[in-house]
PDB file of C-alpha atoms in Angstrom:
ATOM      1  CA  MET T   1       0.000   0.000   0.000  1.00  0.00           C
ATOM      2  CA  LYS T   2       1.390   3.364  -1.028  1.00  0.00           C
ATOM      3  CA  PRO T   3       1.835   5.969   1.726  1.00  0.00           C
ATOM      4  CA  LEU T   4      -0.686   8.792   1.697  1.00  0.00           C
ATOM      5  CA  SER T   5       0.711  11.900   0.028  1.00  0.00           C
ATOM      6  CA  ILE T   6       0.290  15.372   1.467  1.00  0.00           C
ATOM      7  CA  LYS T   7      -1.894  16.341  -1.492  1.00  0.00           C
ATOM      8  CA  ALA T   8      -4.157  13.338  -0.952  1.00  0.00           C
ATOM      9  CA  ALA T   9      -4.316  14.004   2.812  1.00  0.00           C
ATOM     10  CA  LEU T  10      -5.376  17.607   2.191  1.00  0.00           C
ATOM     11  CA  ALA T  11      -7.933  16.472  -0.352  1.00  0.00           C
ATOM     12  CA  ALA T  12      -9.357  13.939   2.129  1.00  0.00           C
ATOM     13  CA  PHE T  13      -9.484  16.663   4.787  1.00  0.00           C
ATOM     14  CA  GLY T  14     -11.386  18.850   2.329  1.00  0.00           C
ATOM     15  CA  ILE T  15     -13.846  16.015   1.619  1.00  0.00           C
ATOM     16  CA  GLY T  16     -14.511  15.577   5.344  1.00  0.00           C
ATOM     17  CA  ALA T  17     -14.929  19.315   5.901  1.00  0.00           C
ATOM     18  CA  GLY T  18     -17.148  19.587   2.850  1.00  0.00           C
ATOM     19  CA  ALA T  19     -19.326  16.712   4.014  1.00  0.00           C
ATOM     20  CA  MET T  20     -19.739  18.380   7.406  1.00  0.00           C
ATOM     21  CA  ALA T  21     -20.536  21.745   5.806  1.00  0.00           C
ATOM     22  CA  ILE T  22     -23.167  20.234   3.514  1.00  0.00           C
ATOM     23  CA  ALA T  23     -24.806  18.470   6.454  1.00  0.00           C
ATOM     24  CA  TYR T  24     -24.814  21.703   8.503  1.00  0.00           C
ATOM     25  CA  ILE T  25     -26.132  24.010   5.769  1.00  0.00           C
ATOM     26  CA  PHE T  26     -28.522  21.524   4.200  1.00  0.00           C
ATOM     27  CA  PRO T  27     -29.402  18.756   6.713  1.00  0.00           C
ATOM     28  CA  VAL T  28     -30.778  16.441   4.039  1.00  0.00           C
ATOM     29  CA  GLY T  29     -27.287  16.612   2.540  1.00  0.00           C
ATOM     30  CA  LEU T  30     -26.193  14.410   5.428  1.00  0.00           C
ATOM     31  CA  MET T  31     -27.374  11.544   3.233  1.00  0.00           C
ATOM     32  CA  LEU T  32     -24.430  12.315   0.935  1.00  0.00           C
ATOM     33  CA  MET T  33     -21.802  11.955   3.664  1.00  0.00           C
ATOM     34  CA  PRO T  34     -21.445   8.161   3.271  1.00  0.00           C
ATOM     35  CA  ALA T  35     -20.917   8.649  -0.466  1.00  0.00           C
ATOM     36  CA  LEU T  36     -18.194  11.248   0.119  1.00  0.00           C
ATOM     37  CA  LEU T  37     -16.449   9.078   2.719  1.00  0.00           C
ATOM     38  CA  ALA T  38     -16.653   6.048   0.419  1.00  0.00           C
ATOM     39  CA  PHE T  39     -15.126   8.163  -2.325  1.00  0.00           C
ATOM     40  CA  ALA T  40     -12.246   9.235  -0.060  1.00  0.00           C
ATOM     41  CA  GLY T  41     -11.580   5.667   1.071  1.00  0.00           C
ATOM     42  CA  THR T  42     -11.737   4.203  -2.428  1.00  0.00           C
ATOM     43  CA  VAL T  43      -9.540   6.822  -4.098  1.00  0.00           C
ATOM     44  CA  TRP T  44      -7.006   7.556  -1.335  1.00  0.00           C
ATOM     45  CA  GLY T  45      -7.145   4.368   0.713  1.00  0.00           C
ATOM     46  CA  TYR T  46      -7.994   3.826   4.353  1.00  0.00           C
ATOM     47  CA  GLY T  47      -5.659   6.643   5.416  1.00  0.00           C
ATOM     48  CA  GLY T  48      -7.686   9.117   3.379  1.00  0.00           C
ATOM     49  CA  LEU T  49     -10.879   7.590   4.695  1.00  0.00           C
ATOM     50  CA  ALA T  50      -9.702   8.022   8.294  1.00  0.00           C
ATOM     51  CA  ILE T  51      -8.803  11.690   7.723  1.00  0.00           C
ATOM     52  CA  ALA T  52     -12.138  12.425   6.031  1.00  0.00           C
ATOM     53  CA  ALA T  53     -14.175  10.557   8.665  1.00  0.00           C
ATOM     54  CA  ILE T  54     -12.370  12.138  11.644  1.00  0.00           C
ATOM     55  CA  THR T  55     -12.682  15.595  10.076  1.00  0.00           C
ATOM     56  CA  ALA T  56     -16.396  15.173   9.410  1.00  0.00           C
ATOM     57  CA  ALA T  57     -17.135  13.692  12.850  1.00  0.00           C
ATOM     58  CA  GLY T  58     -14.995  16.268  14.662  1.00  0.00           C
ATOM     59  CA  GLY T  59     -16.651  19.101  12.763  1.00  0.00           C
ATOM     60  CA  ILE T  60     -20.150  17.881  13.577  1.00  0.00           C
ATOM     61  CA  ILE T  61     -19.321  17.511  17.272  1.00  0.00           C
ATOM     62  CA  TYR T  62     -17.603  20.928  17.371  1.00  0.00           C
ATOM     63  CA  VAL T  63     -20.528  22.713  15.716  1.00  0.00           C
ATOM     64  CA  ALA T  64     -23.042  20.952  17.980  1.00  0.00           C
ATOM     65  CA  GLY T  65     -20.982  21.730  21.081  1.00  0.00           C
ATOM     66  CA  ALA T  66     -21.993  18.480  22.779  1.00  0.00           C
ATOM     67  CA  VAL T  67     -22.415  14.772  22.207  1.00  0.00           C
ATOM     68  CA  ASP T  68     -25.986  13.586  22.694  1.00  0.00           C
ATOM     69  CA  ALA T  69     -28.274  11.017  21.126  1.00  0.00           C
ATOM     70  CA  GLY T  70     -28.857  13.270  18.122  1.00  0.00           C
ATOM     71  CA  ILE T  71     -25.148  13.647  17.348  1.00  0.00           C
ATOM     72  CA  ILE T  72     -24.500   9.938  17.911  1.00  0.00           C
ATOM     73  CA  GLY T  73     -27.358   9.144  15.530  1.00  0.00           C
ATOM     74  CA  LEU T  74     -25.929  11.475  12.880  1.00  0.00           C
ATOM     75  CA  LEU T  75     -22.534   9.807  13.141  1.00  0.00           C
ATOM     76  CA  VAL T  76     -24.019   6.309  13.082  1.00  0.00           C
ATOM     77  CA  MET T  77     -26.071   6.975   9.959  1.00  0.00           C
ATOM     78  CA  SER T  78     -23.114   8.385   8.016  1.00  0.00           C
ATOM     79  CA  ILE T  79     -19.636   7.193   9.017  1.00  0.00           C
ATOM     80  CA  PRO T  80     -20.098   3.376   9.327  1.00  0.00           C
ATOM     81  CA  ALA T  81     -21.931   3.304   6.008  1.00  0.00           C
ATOM     82  CA  GLY T  82     -19.119   5.254   4.337  1.00  0.00           C
ATOM     83  CA  VAL T  83     -16.468   2.946   5.788  1.00  0.00           C
ATOM     84  CA  ALA T  84     -18.399  -0.164   4.725  1.00  0.00           C
ATOM     85  CA  SER T  85     -18.956   1.183   1.197  1.00  0.00           C
ATOM     86  CA  ALA T  86     -15.256   2.015   0.823  1.00  0.00           C
ATOM     87  CA  TYR T  87     -14.338  -1.523   1.865  1.00  0.00           C
ATOM     88  CA  ILE T  88     -16.901  -3.012  -0.536  1.00  0.00           C
ATOM     89  CA  PHE T  89     -15.731  -0.840  -3.434  1.00  0.00           C
ATOM     90  CA  LYS T  90     -12.038  -1.563  -2.860  1.00  0.00           C
ATOM     91  CA  ASN T  91     -12.584  -5.319  -2.579  1.00  0.00           C
ATOM     92  CA  LYS T  92     -15.009  -5.396  -5.520  1.00  0.00           C
ATOM     93  CA  LEU T  93     -17.840  -6.950  -3.507  1.00  0.00           C
ATOM     94  CA  PRO T  94     -21.480  -6.790  -4.722  1.00  0.00           C
ATOM     95  CA  TYR T  95     -22.901  -3.279  -4.761  1.00  0.00           C
ATOM     96  CA  ARG T  96     -26.117  -4.503  -3.194  1.00  0.00           C
ATOM     97  CA  SER T  97     -24.074  -5.203  -0.036  1.00  0.00           C
ATOM     98  CA  ALA T  98     -23.173  -1.513   0.108  1.00  0.00           C
ATOM     99  CA  ALA T  99     -26.820  -0.558  -0.461  1.00  0.00           C
ATOM    100  CA  VAL T 100     -28.069  -2.821   2.335  1.00  0.00           C
ATOM    101  CA  THR T 101     -25.357  -1.621   4.724  1.00  0.00           C
ATOM    102  CA  GLY T 102     -26.090   2.031   3.985  1.00  0.00           C
ATOM    103  CA  ALA T 103     -29.829   1.499   4.428  1.00  0.00           C
ATOM    104  CA  PHE T 104     -29.323  -0.300   7.746  1.00  0.00           C
ATOM    105  CA  PHE T 105     -27.099   2.369   9.303  1.00  0.00           C
ATOM    106  CA  ALA T 106     -29.302   5.202   8.022  1.00  0.00           C
ATOM    107  CA  ALA T 107     -32.417   3.666   9.601  1.00  0.00           C
ATOM    108  CA  LEU T 108     -30.498   2.885  12.795  1.00  0.00           C
ATOM    109  CA  GLY T 109     -29.199   6.452  13.016  1.00  0.00           C
ATOM    110  CA  ILE T 110     -32.681   7.919  12.588  1.00  0.00           C
ATOM    111  CA  TYR T 111     -33.968   5.568  15.290  1.00  0.00           C
ATOM    112  CA  ILE T 112     -31.249   6.752  17.668  1.00  0.00           C
ATOM    113  CA  ILE T 113     -32.038  10.395  16.923  1.00  0.00           C
ATOM    114  CA  THR T 114     -35.798  10.165  17.329  1.00  0.00           C
ATOM    115  CA  CYS T 115     -36.446   7.254  19.690  1.00  0.00           C
ATOM    116  CA  VAL T 116     -33.489   6.842  22.065  1.00  0.00           C
ATOM    117  CA  PRO T 117     -34.070  10.197  23.882  1.00  0.00           C
ATOM    118  CA  ALA T 118     -37.547   8.986  24.849  1.00  0.00           C
ATOM    119  CA  LEU T 119     -36.133   5.670  26.063  1.00  0.00           C
ATOM    120  CA  LEU T 120     -33.550   7.515  28.157  1.00  0.00           C
ATOM    121  CA  ASN T 121     -36.405   9.444  29.788  1.00  0.00           C
ATOM    122  CA  GLY T 122     -38.108   6.198  30.781  1.00  0.00           C
ATOM    123  CA  GLU T 123     -40.796   6.393  28.077  1.00  0.00           C
ATOM    124  CA  GLY T 124     -41.610   4.215  25.099  1.00  0.00           C
ATOM    125  CA  PRO T 125     -39.527   4.534  21.930  1.00  0.00           C
ATOM    126  CA  PHE T 126     -42.306   6.325  20.037  1.00  0.00           C
ATOM    127  CA  ALA T 127     -43.404   8.576  22.908  1.00  0.00           C
ATOM    128  CA  TYR T 128     -42.325  11.786  21.155  1.00  0.00           C
ATOM    129  CA  TYR T 129     -44.107  10.807  17.944  1.00  0.00           C
ATOM    130  CA  LEU T 130     -47.278  10.169  19.943  1.00  0.00           C
ATOM    131  CA  GLN T 131     -46.927  13.552  21.662  1.00  0.00           C
ATOM    132  CA  TYR T 132     -46.480  15.325  18.331  1.00  0.00           C
ATOM    133  CA  MET T 133     -49.540  13.672  16.841  1.00  0.00           C
ATOM    134  CA  ALA T 134     -51.607  14.381  19.979  1.00  0.00           C
ATOM    135  CA  ALA T 135     -50.609  18.052  19.757  1.00  0.00           C
ATOM    136  CA  PHE T 136     -51.513  17.999  16.060  1.00  0.00           C
ATOM    137  CA  GLY T 137     -54.934  16.570  16.914  1.00  0.00           C
ATOM    138  CA  ASP T 138     -55.537  19.294  19.513  1.00  0.00           C
ATOM    139  CA  ALA T 139     -54.521  21.952  16.998  1.00  0.00           C
ATOM    140  CA  VAL T 140     -56.903  20.531  14.392  1.00  0.00           C
ATOM    141  CA  GLU T 141     -59.771  20.484  16.891  1.00  0.00           C
ATOM    142  CA  LYS T 142     -59.137  24.087  17.978  1.00  0.00           C
ATOM    143  CA  THR T 143     -58.841  25.262  14.381  1.00  0.00           C
ATOM    144  CA  ALA T 144     -62.082  23.513  13.478  1.00  0.00           C
ATOM    145  CA  ALA T 145     -63.867  25.208  16.394  1.00  0.00           C
ATOM    146  CA  GLN T 146     -62.517  28.627  15.356  1.00  0.00           C
ATOM    147  CA  MET T 147     -63.727  28.059  11.792  1.00  0.00           C
ATOM    148  CA  GLY T 148     -67.181  27.119  13.002  1.00  0.00           C
ATOM    149  CA  ILE T 149     -66.930  23.486  11.959  1.00  0.00           C
ATOM    150  CA  ASP T 150     -69.139  21.298  14.122  1.00  0.00           C
ATOM    151  CA  GLY T 151     -71.366  18.270  13.977  1.00  0.00           C
ATOM    152  CA  ASP T 152     -70.391  15.340  11.747  1.00  0.00           C
ATOM    153  CA  LYS T 153     -67.527  17.192  10.102  1.00  0.00           C
ATOM    154  CA  ALA T 154     -65.907  18.012  13.441  1.00  0.00           C
ATOM    155  CA  GLU T 155     -66.338  14.414  14.561  1.00  0.00           C
ATOM    156  CA  MET T 156     -64.718  13.194  11.344  1.00  0.00           C
ATOM    157  CA  LEU T 157     -61.715  15.461  11.965  1.00  0.00           C
ATOM    158  CA  ARG T 158     -61.407  14.194  15.556  1.00  0.00           C
ATOM    159  CA  LYS T 159     -61.492  10.587  14.399  1.00  0.00           C
ATOM    160  CA  MET T 160     -58.898  11.302  11.727  1.00  0.00           C
ATOM    161  CA  ALA T 161     -56.588  12.955  14.261  1.00  0.00           C
ATOM    162  CA  ALA T 162     -57.076  10.051  16.686  1.00  0.00           C
ATOM    163  CA  TYR T 163     -56.292   7.552  13.926  1.00  0.00           C
ATOM    164  CA  LEU T 164     -53.081   9.410  13.030  1.00  0.00           C
ATOM    165  CA  GLU T 165     -52.040   9.376  16.685  1.00  0.00           C
ATOM    166  CA  TYR T 166     -52.771   5.642  16.870  1.00  0.00           C
ATOM    167  CA  LYS T 167     -50.716   5.018  13.726  1.00  0.00           C
ATOM    168  CA  ALA T 168     -47.824   7.296  14.770  1.00  0.00           C
ATOM    169  CA  PRO T 169     -45.409   4.397  15.532  1.00  0.00           C
ATOM    170  CA  ASP T 170     -46.164   2.762  12.185  1.00  0.00           C
ATOM    171  CA  MET T 171     -45.672   6.032  10.303  1.00  0.00           C
ATOM    172  CA  ALA T 172     -42.433   6.691  12.173  1.00  0.00           C
ATOM    173  CA  VAL T 173     -41.027   3.288  11.265  1.00  0.00           C
ATOM    174  CA  MET T 174     -42.140   3.695   7.667  1.00  0.00           C
ATOM    175  CA  ALA T 175     -40.335   7.040   7.457  1.00  0.00           C
ATOM    176  CA  MET T 176     -37.164   5.489   8.919  1.00  0.00           C
ATOM    177  CA  MET T 177     -37.237   2.608   6.470  1.00  0.00           C
ATOM    178  CA  CYS T 178     -37.931   4.808   3.447  1.00  0.00           C
ATOM    179  CA  MET T 179     -35.090   7.158   4.339  1.00  0.00           C
ATOM    180  CA  GLY T 180     -32.863   4.144   4.925  1.00  0.00           C
ATOM    181  CA  MET T 181     -33.606   2.708   1.488  1.00  0.00           C
ATOM    182  CA  GLY T 182     -33.008   6.122  -0.068  1.00  0.00           C
ATOM    183  CA  ALA T 183     -29.659   6.304   1.689  1.00  0.00           C
ATOM    184  CA  GLY T 184     -28.773   2.860   0.358  1.00  0.00           C
ATOM    185  CA  LEU T 185     -29.158   4.105  -3.205  1.00  0.00           C
ATOM    186  CA  VAL T 186     -26.682   6.931  -2.507  1.00  0.00           C
ATOM    187  CA  ASN T 187     -23.986   4.374  -3.339  1.00  0.00           C
ATOM    188  CA  VAL T 188     -24.753   5.122  -6.986  1.00  0.00           C
ATOM    189  CA  VAL T 189     -23.462   8.649  -6.306  1.00  0.00           C
ATOM    190  CA  ALA T 190     -20.366   7.277  -4.558  1.00  0.00           C
ATOM    191  CA  ARG T 191     -19.587   5.024  -7.505  1.00  0.00           C
ATOM    192  CA  ALA T 192     -20.020   7.891  -9.979  1.00  0.00           C
ATOM    193  CA  LEU T 193     -17.578  10.048  -7.976  1.00  0.00           C
ATOM    194  CA  CYS T 194     -15.022   7.236  -7.836  1.00  0.00           C
ATOM    195  CA  ARG T 195     -15.287   6.570 -11.559  1.00  0.00           C
ATOM    196  CA  ALA T 196     -14.870  10.267 -12.300  1.00  0.00           C
ATOM    197  CA  LYS T 197     -11.582  10.139 -10.360  1.00  0.00           C
ATOM    198  CA  GLY T 198     -10.445   7.102 -12.339  1.00  0.00           C
ATOM    199  CA  ALA T 199     -10.799   4.460  -9.616  1.00  0.00           C
ATOM    200  CA  LYS T 200     -10.969   0.868 -10.837  1.00  0.00           C
ATOM    201  CA  LEU T 201     -14.267  -0.533  -9.665  1.00  0.00           C
ATOM    202  CA  LYS T 202     -16.335  -3.616 -10.225  1.00  0.00           C
ATOM    203  CA  PRO T 203     -18.719  -3.139 -13.172  1.00  0.00           C
ATOM    204  CA  MET T 204     -22.295  -2.378 -12.137  1.00  0.00           C
ATOM    205  CA  ALA T 205     -25.159  -4.113 -13.878  1.00  0.00           C
ATOM    206  CA  LYS T 206     -27.527  -1.955 -15.893  1.00  0.00           C
ATOM    207  CA  PHE T 207     -30.648  -0.930 -14.004  1.00  0.00           C
ATOM    208  CA  HIS T 208     -32.882  -3.347 -15.919  1.00  0.00           C
ATOM    209  CA  LEU T 209     -30.601  -6.215 -14.864  1.00  0.00           C
ATOM    210  CA  TRP T 210     -30.405  -5.458 -11.149  1.00  0.00           C
ATOM    211  CA  GLN T 211     -31.064  -8.561  -9.051  1.00  0.00           C
ATOM    212  CA  LEU T 212     -31.612  -9.436  -5.402  1.00  0.00           C
ATOM    213  CA  SER T 213     -29.344 -12.016  -3.827  1.00  0.00           C
ATOM    214  CA  ARG T 214     -30.507 -15.479  -2.852  1.00  0.00           C
ATOM    215  CA  GLY T 215     -29.642 -14.572   0.746  1.00  0.00           C
ATOM    216  CA  PHE T 216     -32.176 -11.736   0.655  1.00  0.00           C
ATOM    217  CA  THR T 217     -34.852 -14.184  -0.490  1.00  0.00           C
ATOM    218  CA  TYR T 218     -34.188 -16.469   2.448  1.00  0.00           C
ATOM    219  CA  GLY T 219     -33.846 -13.521   4.812  1.00  0.00           C
ATOM    220  CA  SER T 220     -37.168 -12.049   3.691  1.00  0.00           C
ATOM    221  CA  LEU T 221     -38.907 -15.356   4.419  1.00  0.00           C
ATOM    222  CA  VAL T 222     -37.400 -15.390   7.921  1.00  0.00           C
ATOM    223  CA  MET T 223     -38.495 -11.771   8.504  1.00  0.00           C
ATOM    224  CA  ILE T 224     -42.033 -12.486   7.312  1.00  0.00           C
ATOM    225  CA  ILE T 225     -42.356 -15.545   9.562  1.00  0.00           C
ATOM    226  CA  GLY T 226     -40.956 -13.548  12.482  1.00  0.00           C
ATOM    227  CA  ALA T 227     -43.407 -10.703  11.835  1.00  0.00           C
ATOM    228  CA  ILE T 228     -46.331 -13.140  11.788  1.00  0.00           C
ATOM    229  CA  ILE T 229     -45.237 -14.642  15.121  1.00  0.00           C
ATOM    230  CA  ILE T 230     -44.740 -11.208  16.717  1.00  0.00           C
ATOM    231  CA  SER T 231     -48.130 -10.047  15.480  1.00  0.00           C
ATOM    232  CA  ALA T 232     -49.821 -13.197  16.819  1.00  0.00           C
ATOM    233  CA  LEU T 233     -48.183 -12.749  20.236  1.00  0.00           C
ATOM    234  CA  LYS T 234     -49.340  -9.092  20.327  1.00  0.00           C
ATOM    235  CA  ILE T 235     -45.979  -7.848  21.597  1.00  0.00           C
ATOM    236  CA  THR T 236     -45.736  -4.143  22.444  1.00  0.00           C
ATOM    237  CA  ASN T 237     -45.373  -2.052  19.270  1.00  0.00           C
ATOM    238  CA  SER T 238     -45.847  -5.215  17.215  1.00  0.00           C
ATOM    239  CA  SER T 239     -47.581  -3.207  14.472  1.00  0.00           C
ATOM    240  CA  ALA T 240     -44.483  -1.008  14.122  1.00  0.00           C
ATOM    241  CA  ILE T 241     -42.276  -4.097  13.853  1.00  0.00           C
ATOM    242  CA  VAL T 242     -44.566  -5.566  11.203  1.00  0.00           C
ATOM    243  CA  THR T 243     -44.425  -2.256   9.307  1.00  0.00           C
ATOM    244  CA  ALA T 244     -40.609  -2.341   9.428  1.00  0.00           C
ATOM    245  CA  VAL T 245     -40.598  -5.869   7.993  1.00  0.00           C
ATOM    246  CA  GLU T 246     -43.132  -4.879   5.360  1.00  0.00           C
ATOM    247  CA  CYS T 247     -40.939  -1.990   4.199  1.00  0.00           C
ATOM    248  CA  ALA T 248     -37.707  -4.017   4.366  1.00  0.00           C
ATOM    249  CA  VAL T 249     -39.190  -6.804   2.248  1.00  0.00           C
ATOM    250  CA  ALA T 250     -41.624  -4.991  -0.039  1.00  0.00           C
ATOM    251  CA  GLY T 251     -39.295  -2.094  -0.917  1.00  0.00           C
ATOM    252  CA  PRO T 252     -36.580  -4.176  -2.656  1.00  0.00           C
ATOM    253  CA  TYR T 253     -39.145  -6.392  -4.370  1.00  0.00           C
ATOM    254  CA  ALA T 254     -41.023  -3.330  -5.629  1.00  0.00           C
ATOM    255  CA  LEU T 255     -37.723  -2.064  -7.035  1.00  0.00           C
ATOM    256  CA  MET T 256     -37.288  -5.425  -8.784  1.00  0.00           C
ATOM    257  CA  GLY T 257     -40.765  -4.952 -10.243  1.00  0.00           C
ATOM    258  CA  VAL T 258     -39.652  -1.645 -11.753  1.00  0.00           C
ATOM    259  CA  CYS T 259     -36.485  -3.351 -13.043  1.00  0.00           C
ATOM    260  CA  LEU T 260     -38.586  -6.047 -14.731  1.00  0.00           C
ATOM    261  CA  MET T 261     -40.715  -3.408 -16.448  1.00  0.00           C
ATOM    262  CA  ALA T 262     -37.565  -1.596 -17.582  1.00  0.00           C
ATOM    263  CA  PHE T 263     -36.211  -4.919 -18.830  1.00  0.00           C
ATOM    264  CA  MET T 264     -39.329  -5.554 -20.908  1.00  0.00           C
ATOM    265  CA  VAL T 265     -39.010  -2.127 -22.502  1.00  0.00           C
ATOM    266  CA  ARG T 266     -35.257  -2.474 -23.050  1.00  0.00           C
ATOM    267  CA  MET T 267     -35.622  -5.889 -24.697  1.00  0.00           C
ATOM    268  CA  LYS T 268     -38.468  -4.471 -26.808  1.00  0.00           C
ATOM    269  CA  LEU T 269     -40.914  -6.950 -25.329  1.00  0.00           C
ATOM    270  CA  ARG T 270     -43.265  -4.018 -24.785  1.00  0.00           C
ATOM    271  CA  GLY T 271     -43.667  -0.765 -26.666  1.00  0.00           C
ATOM    272  CA  THR T 272     -43.898   2.922 -25.744  1.00  0.00           C
ATOM    273  CA  ALA T 273     -47.616   2.703 -25.003  1.00  0.00           C
ATOM    274  CA  PHE T 274     -46.907   0.092 -22.324  1.00  0.00           C
ATOM    275  CA  THR T 275     -44.292   2.349 -20.714  1.00  0.00           C
ATOM    276  CA  VAL T 276     -46.568   5.391 -20.668  1.00  0.00           C
ATOM    277  CA  PHE T 277     -49.532   3.397 -19.329  1.00  0.00           C
ATOM    278  CA  SER T 278     -47.393   1.772 -16.611  1.00  0.00           C
ATOM    279  CA  VAL T 279     -45.933   5.064 -15.384  1.00  0.00           C
ATOM    280  CA  VAL T 280     -49.342   6.788 -15.339  1.00  0.00           C
ATOM    281  CA  ALA T 281     -50.899   3.831 -13.517  1.00  0.00           C
ATOM    282  CA  MET T 282     -48.123   3.775 -10.896  1.00  0.00           C
ATOM    283  CA  VAL T 283     -48.576   7.493 -10.223  1.00  0.00           C
ATOM    284  CA  LEU T 284     -52.381   7.483 -10.122  1.00  0.00           C
ATOM    285  CA  LEU T 285     -52.664   4.306  -8.035  1.00  0.00           C
ATOM    286  CA  PHE T 286     -49.882   5.197  -5.575  1.00  0.00           C
ATOM    287  CA  PRO T 287     -49.354   3.845  -2.916  1.00  0.00           C
ATOM    288  CA  TYR T 288     -51.367   0.757  -3.961  1.00  0.00           C
ATOM    289  CA  SER T 289     -49.220   0.396  -7.064  1.00  0.00           C
ATOM    290  CA  LEU T 290     -46.297  -0.462  -4.782  1.00  0.00           C
ATOM    291  CA  TYR T 291     -48.017  -3.712  -3.802  1.00  0.00           C
ATOM    292  CA  GLY T 292     -48.443  -4.589  -7.459  1.00  0.00           C
ATOM    293  CA  LEU T 293     -44.771  -3.874  -8.129  1.00  0.00           C
ATOM    294  CA  CYS T 294     -43.841  -5.990  -5.109  1.00  0.00           C
ATOM    295  CA  ILE T 295     -45.818  -8.958  -6.461  1.00  0.00           C
ATOM    296  CA  ILE T 296     -44.242  -8.514  -9.902  1.00  0.00           C
ATOM    297  CA  GLY T 297     -40.763  -8.356  -8.368  1.00  0.00           C
ATOM    298  CA  ALA T 298     -41.374 -11.428  -6.210  1.00  0.00           C
ATOM    299  CA  ALA T 299     -42.635 -13.352  -9.262  1.00  0.00           C
ATOM    300  CA  ASP T 300     -39.532 -12.305 -11.196  1.00  0.00           C
ATOM    301  CA  ARG T 301     -37.304 -13.545  -8.383  1.00  0.00           C
ATOM    302  CA  LEU T 302     -39.245 -16.796  -7.952  1.00  0.00           C
ATOM    303  CA  PHE T 303     -39.511 -17.726 -11.652  1.00  0.00           C
ATOM    304  CA  ARG T 304     -36.224 -16.079 -12.736  1.00  0.00           C
ATOM    305  CA  MET T 305     -37.993 -14.308 -15.624  1.00  0.00           C
ATOM    306  CA  ARG T 306     -35.218 -11.934 -16.683  1.00  0.00           C
ATOM    307  CA  ARG T 307     -32.408 -14.395 -16.090  1.00  0.00           C
ATOM    308  CA  SER T 308     -34.199 -17.147 -18.045  1.00  0.00           C
ATOM    309  CA  TYR T 309     -34.814 -14.789 -20.966  1.00  0.00           C
ATOM    310  CA  VAL T 310     -31.163 -13.723 -21.092  1.00  0.00           C
ATOM    311  CA  GLU T 311     -30.010 -17.355 -20.904  1.00  0.00           C
ATOM    312  CA  ARG T 312     -32.283 -18.293 -23.820  1.00  0.00           C
ATOM    313  CA  MET T 313     -30.908 -15.393 -25.853  1.00  0.00           C
ATOM    314  CA  HIS T 314     -27.341 -16.702 -25.476  1.00  0.00           C
ATOM    315  CA  LYS T 315     -28.123 -20.302 -26.407  1.00  0.00           C
TER     316      LYS T 315
END
């Protein structure tokens, strides 16, 4: 391994400082920190990765002025994912491993930020979400009274607010999982940055050929069985756990459904009209269209539709 040059060390320091600045100015930009750290580690080695990670972490802690659950969550959702992605890129491991790792740490970091403070105060993990939704319900009721809304309409608003409060844990978990999956796809950005710098990386399959691993198939079955058992036992916050499993399993399979549709268009198995109709239907029927995509993706994985077609083409 070549020693890290001064130029590379300064560049890695700049990447870490830039990642911290983006996260501070534009909080959603924190999602890009793993990609920047993966870029530093892939291009300049683990020495560059260490400089970038320490700079970013030190900057976040310095700006915050303290280390609490929020800061720990921010660090957890960014630095481990960047380190893991750098390792995966350098060793030419499957990109889906980087996506899963990034998604896991992003969801874990958000959980630490939003749920751990409540646990430390002796409350349930979703106590703050419940408080927010209760306050929202009170605000809706007061606003309705001020606007002169009463009778059946006021009762409907109260029931809607109560339902949202009841579903607060489920909605919180769904938000965590969706943000986690979005963070997992940030590896596409990391790979683009590395390629722009000339790093030698493992080729990435075209979008219409993306596949889930066999391990994910087995893992999804285990998660589904576990969710059924937890739901039957009526464990505390079981609905939130079931929602987490639903997102973790359905999200990737829905993505595979989109990949299958892209494959059909790319292989000219379907025309432009099919593409336009599919996109319009997905938009108009959202979120129910996600279930359809999930079924299509699961069927593709079970019957190996794309892989069988490609194998027949090469015979």
